Tab-separated table of C-alpha atoms in Angstrom:
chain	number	residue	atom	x	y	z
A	217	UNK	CA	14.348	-49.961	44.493
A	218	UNK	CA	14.973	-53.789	44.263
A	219	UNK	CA	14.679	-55.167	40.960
A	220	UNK	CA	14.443	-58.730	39.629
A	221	UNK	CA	15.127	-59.524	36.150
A	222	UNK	CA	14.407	-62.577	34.313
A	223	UNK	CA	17.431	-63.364	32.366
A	224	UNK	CA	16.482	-66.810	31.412
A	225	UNK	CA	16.981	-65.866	27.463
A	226	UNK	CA	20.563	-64.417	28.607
A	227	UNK	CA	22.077	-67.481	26.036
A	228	UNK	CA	19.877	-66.970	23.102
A	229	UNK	CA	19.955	-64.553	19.900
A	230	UNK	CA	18.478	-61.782	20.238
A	231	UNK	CA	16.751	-61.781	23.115
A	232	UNK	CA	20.188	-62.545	24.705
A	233	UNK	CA	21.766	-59.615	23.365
A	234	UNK	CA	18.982	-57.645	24.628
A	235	UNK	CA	19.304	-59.020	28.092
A	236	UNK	CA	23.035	-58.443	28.308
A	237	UNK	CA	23.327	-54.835	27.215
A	238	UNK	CA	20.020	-54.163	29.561
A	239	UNK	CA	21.924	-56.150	32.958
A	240	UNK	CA	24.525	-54.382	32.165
A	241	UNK	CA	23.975	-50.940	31.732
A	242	UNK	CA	21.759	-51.859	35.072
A	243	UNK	CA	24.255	-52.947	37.335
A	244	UNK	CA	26.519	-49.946	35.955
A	245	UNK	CA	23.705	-47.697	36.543
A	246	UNK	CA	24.887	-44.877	39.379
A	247	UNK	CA	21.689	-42.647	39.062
A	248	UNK	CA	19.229	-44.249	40.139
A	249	UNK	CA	19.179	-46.406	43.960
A	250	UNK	CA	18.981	-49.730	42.069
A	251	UNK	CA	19.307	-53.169	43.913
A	252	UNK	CA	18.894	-55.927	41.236
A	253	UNK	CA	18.513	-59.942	40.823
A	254	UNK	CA	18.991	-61.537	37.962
A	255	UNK	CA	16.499	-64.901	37.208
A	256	UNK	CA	17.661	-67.857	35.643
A	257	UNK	CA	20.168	-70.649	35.492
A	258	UNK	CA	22.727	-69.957	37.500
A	259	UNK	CA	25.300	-70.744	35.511
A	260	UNK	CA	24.573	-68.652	32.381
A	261	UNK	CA	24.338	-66.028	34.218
A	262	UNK	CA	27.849	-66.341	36.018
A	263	UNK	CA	29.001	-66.855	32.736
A	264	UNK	CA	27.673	-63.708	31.348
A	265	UNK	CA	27.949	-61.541	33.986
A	266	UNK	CA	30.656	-62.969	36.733
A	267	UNK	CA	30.018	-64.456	39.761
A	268	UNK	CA	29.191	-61.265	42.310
A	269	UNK	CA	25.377	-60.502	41.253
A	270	UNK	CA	22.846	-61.557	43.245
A	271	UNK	CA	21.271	-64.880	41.597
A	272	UNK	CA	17.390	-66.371	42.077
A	273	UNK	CA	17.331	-70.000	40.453
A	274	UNK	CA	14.657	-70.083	37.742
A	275	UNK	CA	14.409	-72.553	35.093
A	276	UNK	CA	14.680	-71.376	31.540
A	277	UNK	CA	11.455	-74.318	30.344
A	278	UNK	CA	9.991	-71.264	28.728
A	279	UNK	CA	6.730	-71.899	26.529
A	280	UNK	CA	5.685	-74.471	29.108
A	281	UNK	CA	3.426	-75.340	32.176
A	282	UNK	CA	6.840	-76.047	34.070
A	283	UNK	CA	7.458	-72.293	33.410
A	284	UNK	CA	3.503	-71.257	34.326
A	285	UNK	CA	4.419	-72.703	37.775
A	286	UNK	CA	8.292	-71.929	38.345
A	287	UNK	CA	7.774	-68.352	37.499
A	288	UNK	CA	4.668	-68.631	40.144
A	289	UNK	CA	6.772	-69.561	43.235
A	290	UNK	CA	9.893	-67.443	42.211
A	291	UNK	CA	7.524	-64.310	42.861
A	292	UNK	CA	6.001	-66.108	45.990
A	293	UNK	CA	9.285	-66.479	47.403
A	294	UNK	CA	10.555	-63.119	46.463
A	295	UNK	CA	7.290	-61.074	47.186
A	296	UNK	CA	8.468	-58.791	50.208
A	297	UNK	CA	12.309	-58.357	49.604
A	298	UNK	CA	11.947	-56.859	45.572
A	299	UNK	CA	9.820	-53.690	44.555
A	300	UNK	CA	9.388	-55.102	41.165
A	301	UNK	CA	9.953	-58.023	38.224
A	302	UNK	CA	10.923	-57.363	34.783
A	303	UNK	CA	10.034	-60.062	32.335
A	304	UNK	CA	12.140	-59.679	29.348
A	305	UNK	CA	9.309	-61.677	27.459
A	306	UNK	CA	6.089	-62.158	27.840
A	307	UNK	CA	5.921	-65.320	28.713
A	308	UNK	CA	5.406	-65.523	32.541
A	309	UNK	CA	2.926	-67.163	34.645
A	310	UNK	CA	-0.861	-66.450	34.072
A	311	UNK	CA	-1.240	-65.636	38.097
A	312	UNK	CA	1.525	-62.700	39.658
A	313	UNK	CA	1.685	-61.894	42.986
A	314	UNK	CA	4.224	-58.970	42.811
A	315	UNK	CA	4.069	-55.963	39.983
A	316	UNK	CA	6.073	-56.323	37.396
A	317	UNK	CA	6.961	-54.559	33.807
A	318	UNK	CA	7.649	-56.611	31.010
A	319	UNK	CA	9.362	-56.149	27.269
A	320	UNK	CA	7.634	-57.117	24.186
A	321	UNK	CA	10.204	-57.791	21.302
A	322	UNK	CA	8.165	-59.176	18.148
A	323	UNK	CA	4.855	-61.204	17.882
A	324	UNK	CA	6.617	-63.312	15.305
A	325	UNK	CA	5.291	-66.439	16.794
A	326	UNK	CA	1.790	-65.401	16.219
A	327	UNK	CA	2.679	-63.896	12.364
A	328	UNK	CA	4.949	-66.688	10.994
A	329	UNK	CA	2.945	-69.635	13.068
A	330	UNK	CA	5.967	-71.566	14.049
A	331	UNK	CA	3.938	-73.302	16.849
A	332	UNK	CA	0.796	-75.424	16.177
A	333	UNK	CA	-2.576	-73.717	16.572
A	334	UNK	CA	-3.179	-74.546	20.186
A	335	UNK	CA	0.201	-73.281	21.162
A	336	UNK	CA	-0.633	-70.194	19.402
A	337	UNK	CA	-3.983	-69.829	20.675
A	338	UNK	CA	-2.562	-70.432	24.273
A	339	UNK	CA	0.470	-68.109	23.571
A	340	UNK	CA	-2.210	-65.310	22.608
A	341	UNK	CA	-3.724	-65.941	26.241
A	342	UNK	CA	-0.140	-65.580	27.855
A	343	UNK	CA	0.116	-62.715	26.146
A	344	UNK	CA	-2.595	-60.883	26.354
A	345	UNK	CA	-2.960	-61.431	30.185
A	346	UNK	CA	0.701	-60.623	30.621
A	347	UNK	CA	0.430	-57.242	28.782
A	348	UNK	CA	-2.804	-56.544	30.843
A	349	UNK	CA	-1.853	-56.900	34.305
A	350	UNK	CA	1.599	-55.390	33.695
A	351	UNK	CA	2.432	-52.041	35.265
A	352	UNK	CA	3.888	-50.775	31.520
A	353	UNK	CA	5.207	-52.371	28.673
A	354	UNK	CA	7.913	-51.405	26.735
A	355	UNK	CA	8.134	-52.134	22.716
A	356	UNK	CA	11.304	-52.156	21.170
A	357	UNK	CA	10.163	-50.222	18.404
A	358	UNK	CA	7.042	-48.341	17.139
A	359	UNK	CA	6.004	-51.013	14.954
A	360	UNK	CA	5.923	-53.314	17.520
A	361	UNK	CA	3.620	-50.986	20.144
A	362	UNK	CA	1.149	-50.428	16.973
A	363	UNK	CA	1.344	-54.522	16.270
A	364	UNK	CA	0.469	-54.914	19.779
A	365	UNK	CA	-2.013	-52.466	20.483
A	366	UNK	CA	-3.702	-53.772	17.346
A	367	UNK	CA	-3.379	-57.559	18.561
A	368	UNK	CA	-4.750	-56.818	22.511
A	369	UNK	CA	-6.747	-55.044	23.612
A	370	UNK	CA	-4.891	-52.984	26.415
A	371	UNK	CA	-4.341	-48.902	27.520
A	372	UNK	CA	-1.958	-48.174	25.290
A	373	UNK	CA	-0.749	-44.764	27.839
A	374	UNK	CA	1.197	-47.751	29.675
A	375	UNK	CA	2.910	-49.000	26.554
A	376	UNK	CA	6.154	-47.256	25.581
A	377	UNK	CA	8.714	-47.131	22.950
A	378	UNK	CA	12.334	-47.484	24.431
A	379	UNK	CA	14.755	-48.738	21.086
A	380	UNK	CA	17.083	-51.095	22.148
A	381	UNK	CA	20.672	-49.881	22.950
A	382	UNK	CA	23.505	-50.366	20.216
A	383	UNK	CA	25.681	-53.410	21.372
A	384	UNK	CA	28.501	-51.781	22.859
A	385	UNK	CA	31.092	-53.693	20.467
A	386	UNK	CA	35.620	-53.402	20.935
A	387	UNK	CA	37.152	-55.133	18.763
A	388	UNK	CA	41.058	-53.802	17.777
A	389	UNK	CA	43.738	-55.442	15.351
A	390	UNK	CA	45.585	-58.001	17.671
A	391	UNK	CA	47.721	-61.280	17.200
A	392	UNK	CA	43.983	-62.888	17.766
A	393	UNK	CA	43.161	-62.050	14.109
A	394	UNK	CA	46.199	-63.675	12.815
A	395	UNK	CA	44.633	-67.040	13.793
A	396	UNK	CA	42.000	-66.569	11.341
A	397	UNK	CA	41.557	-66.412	7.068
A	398	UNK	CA	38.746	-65.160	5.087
A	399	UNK	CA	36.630	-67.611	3.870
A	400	UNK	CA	36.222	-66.185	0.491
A	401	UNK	CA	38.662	-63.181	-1.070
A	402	UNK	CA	35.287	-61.121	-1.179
A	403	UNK	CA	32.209	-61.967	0.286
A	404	UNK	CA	28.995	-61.104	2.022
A	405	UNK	CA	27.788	-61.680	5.424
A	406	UNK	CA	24.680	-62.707	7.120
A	407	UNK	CA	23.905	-63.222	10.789
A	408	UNK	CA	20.763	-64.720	12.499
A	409	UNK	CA	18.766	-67.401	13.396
A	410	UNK	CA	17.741	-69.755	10.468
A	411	UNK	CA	14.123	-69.359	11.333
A	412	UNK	CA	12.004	-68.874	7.422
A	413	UNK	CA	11.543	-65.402	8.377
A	414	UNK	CA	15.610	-64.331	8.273
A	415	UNK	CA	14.747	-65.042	4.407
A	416	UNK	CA	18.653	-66.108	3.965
A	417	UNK	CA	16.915	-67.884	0.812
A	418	UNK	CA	17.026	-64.847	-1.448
A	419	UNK	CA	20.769	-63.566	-0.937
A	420	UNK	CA	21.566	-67.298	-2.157
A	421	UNK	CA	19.236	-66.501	-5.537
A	422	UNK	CA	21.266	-63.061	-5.503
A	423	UNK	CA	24.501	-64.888	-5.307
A	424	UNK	CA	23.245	-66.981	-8.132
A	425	UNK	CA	22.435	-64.308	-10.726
A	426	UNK	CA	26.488	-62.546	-9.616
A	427	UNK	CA	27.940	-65.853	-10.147
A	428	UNK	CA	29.232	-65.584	-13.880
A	429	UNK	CA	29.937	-61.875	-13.270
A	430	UNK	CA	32.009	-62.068	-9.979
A	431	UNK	CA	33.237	-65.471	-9.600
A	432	UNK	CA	35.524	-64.663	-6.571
A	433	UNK	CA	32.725	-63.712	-4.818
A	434	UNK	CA	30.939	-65.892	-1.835
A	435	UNK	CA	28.423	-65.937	0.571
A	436	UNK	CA	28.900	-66.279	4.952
A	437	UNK	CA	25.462	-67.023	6.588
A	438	UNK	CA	26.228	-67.466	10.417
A	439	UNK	CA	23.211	-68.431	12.616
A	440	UNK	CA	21.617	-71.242	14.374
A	441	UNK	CA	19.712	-73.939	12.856
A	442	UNK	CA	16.844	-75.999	14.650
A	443	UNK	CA	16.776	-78.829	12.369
A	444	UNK	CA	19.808	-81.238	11.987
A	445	UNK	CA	19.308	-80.660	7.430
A	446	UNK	CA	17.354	-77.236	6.974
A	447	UNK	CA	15.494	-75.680	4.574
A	448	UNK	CA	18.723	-73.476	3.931
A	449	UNK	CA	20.717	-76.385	3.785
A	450	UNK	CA	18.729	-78.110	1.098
A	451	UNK	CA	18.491	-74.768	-0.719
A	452	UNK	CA	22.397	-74.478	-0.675
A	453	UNK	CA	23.108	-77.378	-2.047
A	454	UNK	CA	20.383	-77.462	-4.594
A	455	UNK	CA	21.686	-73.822	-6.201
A	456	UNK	CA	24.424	-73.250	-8.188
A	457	UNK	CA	26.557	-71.669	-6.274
A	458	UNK	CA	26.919	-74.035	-3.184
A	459	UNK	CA	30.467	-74.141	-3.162
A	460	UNK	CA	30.738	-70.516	-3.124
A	461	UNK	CA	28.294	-70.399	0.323
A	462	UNK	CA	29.583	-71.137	3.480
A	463	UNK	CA	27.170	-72.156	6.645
A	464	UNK	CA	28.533	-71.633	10.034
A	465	UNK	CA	26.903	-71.999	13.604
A	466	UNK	CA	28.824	-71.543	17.219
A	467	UNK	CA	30.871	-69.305	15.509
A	468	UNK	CA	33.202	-67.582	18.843
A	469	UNK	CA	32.672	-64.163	19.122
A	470	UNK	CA	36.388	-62.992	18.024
A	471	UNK	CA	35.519	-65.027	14.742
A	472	UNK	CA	32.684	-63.018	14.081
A	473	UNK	CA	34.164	-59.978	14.676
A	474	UNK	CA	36.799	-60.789	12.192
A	475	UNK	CA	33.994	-61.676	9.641
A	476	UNK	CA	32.133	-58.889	10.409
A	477	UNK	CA	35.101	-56.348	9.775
A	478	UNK	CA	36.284	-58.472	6.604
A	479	UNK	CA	32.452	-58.587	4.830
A	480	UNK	CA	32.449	-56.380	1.561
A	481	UNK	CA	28.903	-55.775	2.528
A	482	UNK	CA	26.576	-57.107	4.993
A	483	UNK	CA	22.942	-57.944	4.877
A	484	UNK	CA	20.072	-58.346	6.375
A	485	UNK	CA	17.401	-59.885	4.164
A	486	UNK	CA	14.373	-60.730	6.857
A	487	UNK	CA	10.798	-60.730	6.330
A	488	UNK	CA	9.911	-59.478	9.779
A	489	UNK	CA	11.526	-57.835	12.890
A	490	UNK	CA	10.919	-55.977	15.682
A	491	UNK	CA	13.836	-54.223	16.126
A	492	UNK	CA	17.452	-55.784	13.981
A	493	UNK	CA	20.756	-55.606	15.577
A	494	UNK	CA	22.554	-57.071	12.787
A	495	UNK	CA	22.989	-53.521	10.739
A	496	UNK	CA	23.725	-51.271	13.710
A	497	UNK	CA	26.920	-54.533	14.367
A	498	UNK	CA	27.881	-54.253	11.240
A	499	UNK	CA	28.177	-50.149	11.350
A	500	UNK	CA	30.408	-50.923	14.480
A	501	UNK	CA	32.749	-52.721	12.406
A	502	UNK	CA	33.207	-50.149	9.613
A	503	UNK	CA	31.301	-52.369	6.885
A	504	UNK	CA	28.188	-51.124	4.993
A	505	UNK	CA	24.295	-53.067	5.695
A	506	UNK	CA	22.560	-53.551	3.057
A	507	UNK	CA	19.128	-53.715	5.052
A	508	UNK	CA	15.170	-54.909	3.955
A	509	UNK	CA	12.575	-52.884	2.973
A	510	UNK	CA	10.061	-53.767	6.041
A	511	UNK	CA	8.718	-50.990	8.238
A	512	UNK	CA	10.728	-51.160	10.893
A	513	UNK	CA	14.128	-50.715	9.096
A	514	UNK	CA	12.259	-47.091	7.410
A	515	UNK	CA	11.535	-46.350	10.910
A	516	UNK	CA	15.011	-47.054	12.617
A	517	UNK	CA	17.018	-45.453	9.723
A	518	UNK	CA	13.871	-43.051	8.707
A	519	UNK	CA	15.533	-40.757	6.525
A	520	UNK	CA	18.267	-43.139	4.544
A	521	UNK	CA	18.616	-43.330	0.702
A	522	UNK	CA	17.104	-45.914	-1.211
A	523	UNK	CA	19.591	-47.631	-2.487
A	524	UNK	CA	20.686	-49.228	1.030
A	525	UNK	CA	17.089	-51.020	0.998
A	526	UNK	CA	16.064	-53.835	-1.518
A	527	UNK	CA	12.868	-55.343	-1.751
A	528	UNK	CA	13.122	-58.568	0.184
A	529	UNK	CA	11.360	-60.728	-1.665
A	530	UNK	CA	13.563	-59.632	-4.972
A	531	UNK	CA	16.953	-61.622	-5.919
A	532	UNK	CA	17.396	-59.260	-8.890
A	533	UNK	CA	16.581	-56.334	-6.608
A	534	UNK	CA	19.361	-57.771	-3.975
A	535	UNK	CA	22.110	-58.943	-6.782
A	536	UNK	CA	21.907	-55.131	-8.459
A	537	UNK	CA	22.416	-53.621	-4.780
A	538	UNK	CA	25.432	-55.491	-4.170
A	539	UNK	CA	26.322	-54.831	-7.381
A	540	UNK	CA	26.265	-51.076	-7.042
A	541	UNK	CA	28.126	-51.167	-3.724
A	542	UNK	CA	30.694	-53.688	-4.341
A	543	UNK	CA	32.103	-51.815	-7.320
A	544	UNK	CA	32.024	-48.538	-5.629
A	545	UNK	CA	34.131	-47.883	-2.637
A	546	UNK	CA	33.648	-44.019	-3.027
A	547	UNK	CA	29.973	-44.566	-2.011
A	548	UNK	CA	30.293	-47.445	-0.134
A	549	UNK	CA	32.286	-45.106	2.581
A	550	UNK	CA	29.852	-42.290	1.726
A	551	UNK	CA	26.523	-44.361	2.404
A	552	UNK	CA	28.560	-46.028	5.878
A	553	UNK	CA	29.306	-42.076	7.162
A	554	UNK	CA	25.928	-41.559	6.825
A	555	UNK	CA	24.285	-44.675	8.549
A	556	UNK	CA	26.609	-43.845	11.097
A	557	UNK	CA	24.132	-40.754	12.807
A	558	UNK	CA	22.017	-43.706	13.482
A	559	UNK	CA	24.524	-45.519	15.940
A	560	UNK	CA	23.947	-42.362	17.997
A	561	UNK	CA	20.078	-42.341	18.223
């Protein structure tokens, strides 16, 4: 079967992870008769996957009438040498010409309105038509299929649950990690965007109510912003703890790695996903999540304790859960061994 897939997103957070551990596991693929094109710019995608895969320009203008028509003509032009797209997203022209699958990931856009009404009202449209006239959708998660089913109106026997793979992540001690320092003696991590929703807010707050307690310890948020002075950046230096919270973006992969392995605890304080790397990463690197109490964390660790979830929207929850973890390395290990099963689901 020849495949295209649209790895326009193949740069971004999440989505880009997502892409990259699906192209690859594609192109290593030996069971099934698979002949696949990768969409997008040409040069992320040498960049991310070398230079001998077969390539179809596409422009990445996503959330746009440039992107309405470009995806148009790429399946004009392909229509009679591939079996079948795969939109990673939803987004996609309103018209197809060739069948095509396509993965739903969140409906965050439409929950946390970070467009203005008409985009959302035209996104919803996109949407809707996209999950329609698809051949089967895939949901990263169960709380995404039952967000969807309950947002469109579509058969839901074509939409399936397939969780997304846990990053393949090697990282060893080398002469690499002598380059670097840790920011703080102990600290704990965050990674993501720096959308509202990542909620970074209350681990500051959490941080604030430690401060007198643990002085030594500080705070790594690493994530992009999309404003040049945030809401997180304004928050940070209005606390009291700003100089014990340190903001990074671009941060090299090797970096993160290092930060990841050195956290005393990581965590992941969002309001809303529809799946979450950032805990199943941080299991790869030995150090414990901390994770929110929002449905889809009790469905992807379903049968954890307690005391690795804190209410979201708590500091004081938060503070007493790092707290309890940080001054216990006997159950620190104990709660990791058993997150662990999960890395095998």
């Amino acid at each position: 079967m020849k495949v295209i897939v649209d790895a326009r997103n193949v740069t971004r957070t999440g989505i880009g992870t997502y892409t990259k551990n699906l192209v690859k596991g594609l192109l290593e693929c030996k069971r099934l008769p698979l002949d696949i094109a990768l969409a997008g710019k040409p040069e992320d995608i040498e960049r991310s996957f070398g230079r001998d895969v077969k390539i179809i320009p596409l422009s990445d203008s996503i959330y746009s009438l440039r992107e309405q028509v470009d995806t148009f003509f790429m399946e004009l032009r392909s229509k009679g040498d591939f079996d079948l797209v795969h939109y990673l997203n939803y987004n996609k022209s309103f018209f197809s010409v060739m069948p095509y699958v396509v993965t739903v990931h969140d409906l965050i856009q439409f929950r946390f309105g970070y467009s203005s009404k008409v985009k959302q009202v035209l996104g919803k449209m996109v949407l809707q038509n996209t999950v329609k006239n698809a051949k089967a959708v895939i949901c990263v998660s169960n709380f995404v299929r039952n967000e969807l089913l309950d947002f469109c109106k579509i058969d839901e026997s074509k939409v399936f649950v397939v969780y997304n793979p846990v990053p393949k992540i090697s990282y060893s001690d080398s002469e690499e990690e002598d380059n670097f320092t840790k920011p703080f003696k102990i600290y704990v991590l965050c990674v993501g965007n720096r959308k509202p929703h990542k909620n970074f807010g209350v681990v500051v707050r959490a941080l604030e109510l430690l401060k007198d307690k643990y002085p030594e310890l500080g705070l790594v948020i690493v994530g992009k912003k999309f404003e040049e002075y945030d809401y997180l950046d304004k928050l940070v230096e209005a606390s009291q703890v700003r100089e014990r919270v340190l903001l990074l973006e671009g941060v090299p992969y090797a970096y993160l790695s290092f930060l990841y392995k050195n956290a005393i605890l990581t965590v992941s304080p969002s309001l809303y996903e529809g799946f979450g790397f950032v805990p199943f990463e941080s299991l790869k690197f030995d150090t414990l999540p901390l994770i929110s109490d929002i449905p889809v964390s009790r469905e992807l660790f379903f049968s954890m304790d307690e005391d690795v979830f804190f209410d979201p929207h708590s500091p004081t929850d938060l503070a007493s859960k790092i707290e309890l973890f940080m001054n216990n390395d006997e159950l620190r290990d104990k709660k990791k061994k058993l997150l662990s099963k999960y890395l095998d689901y």
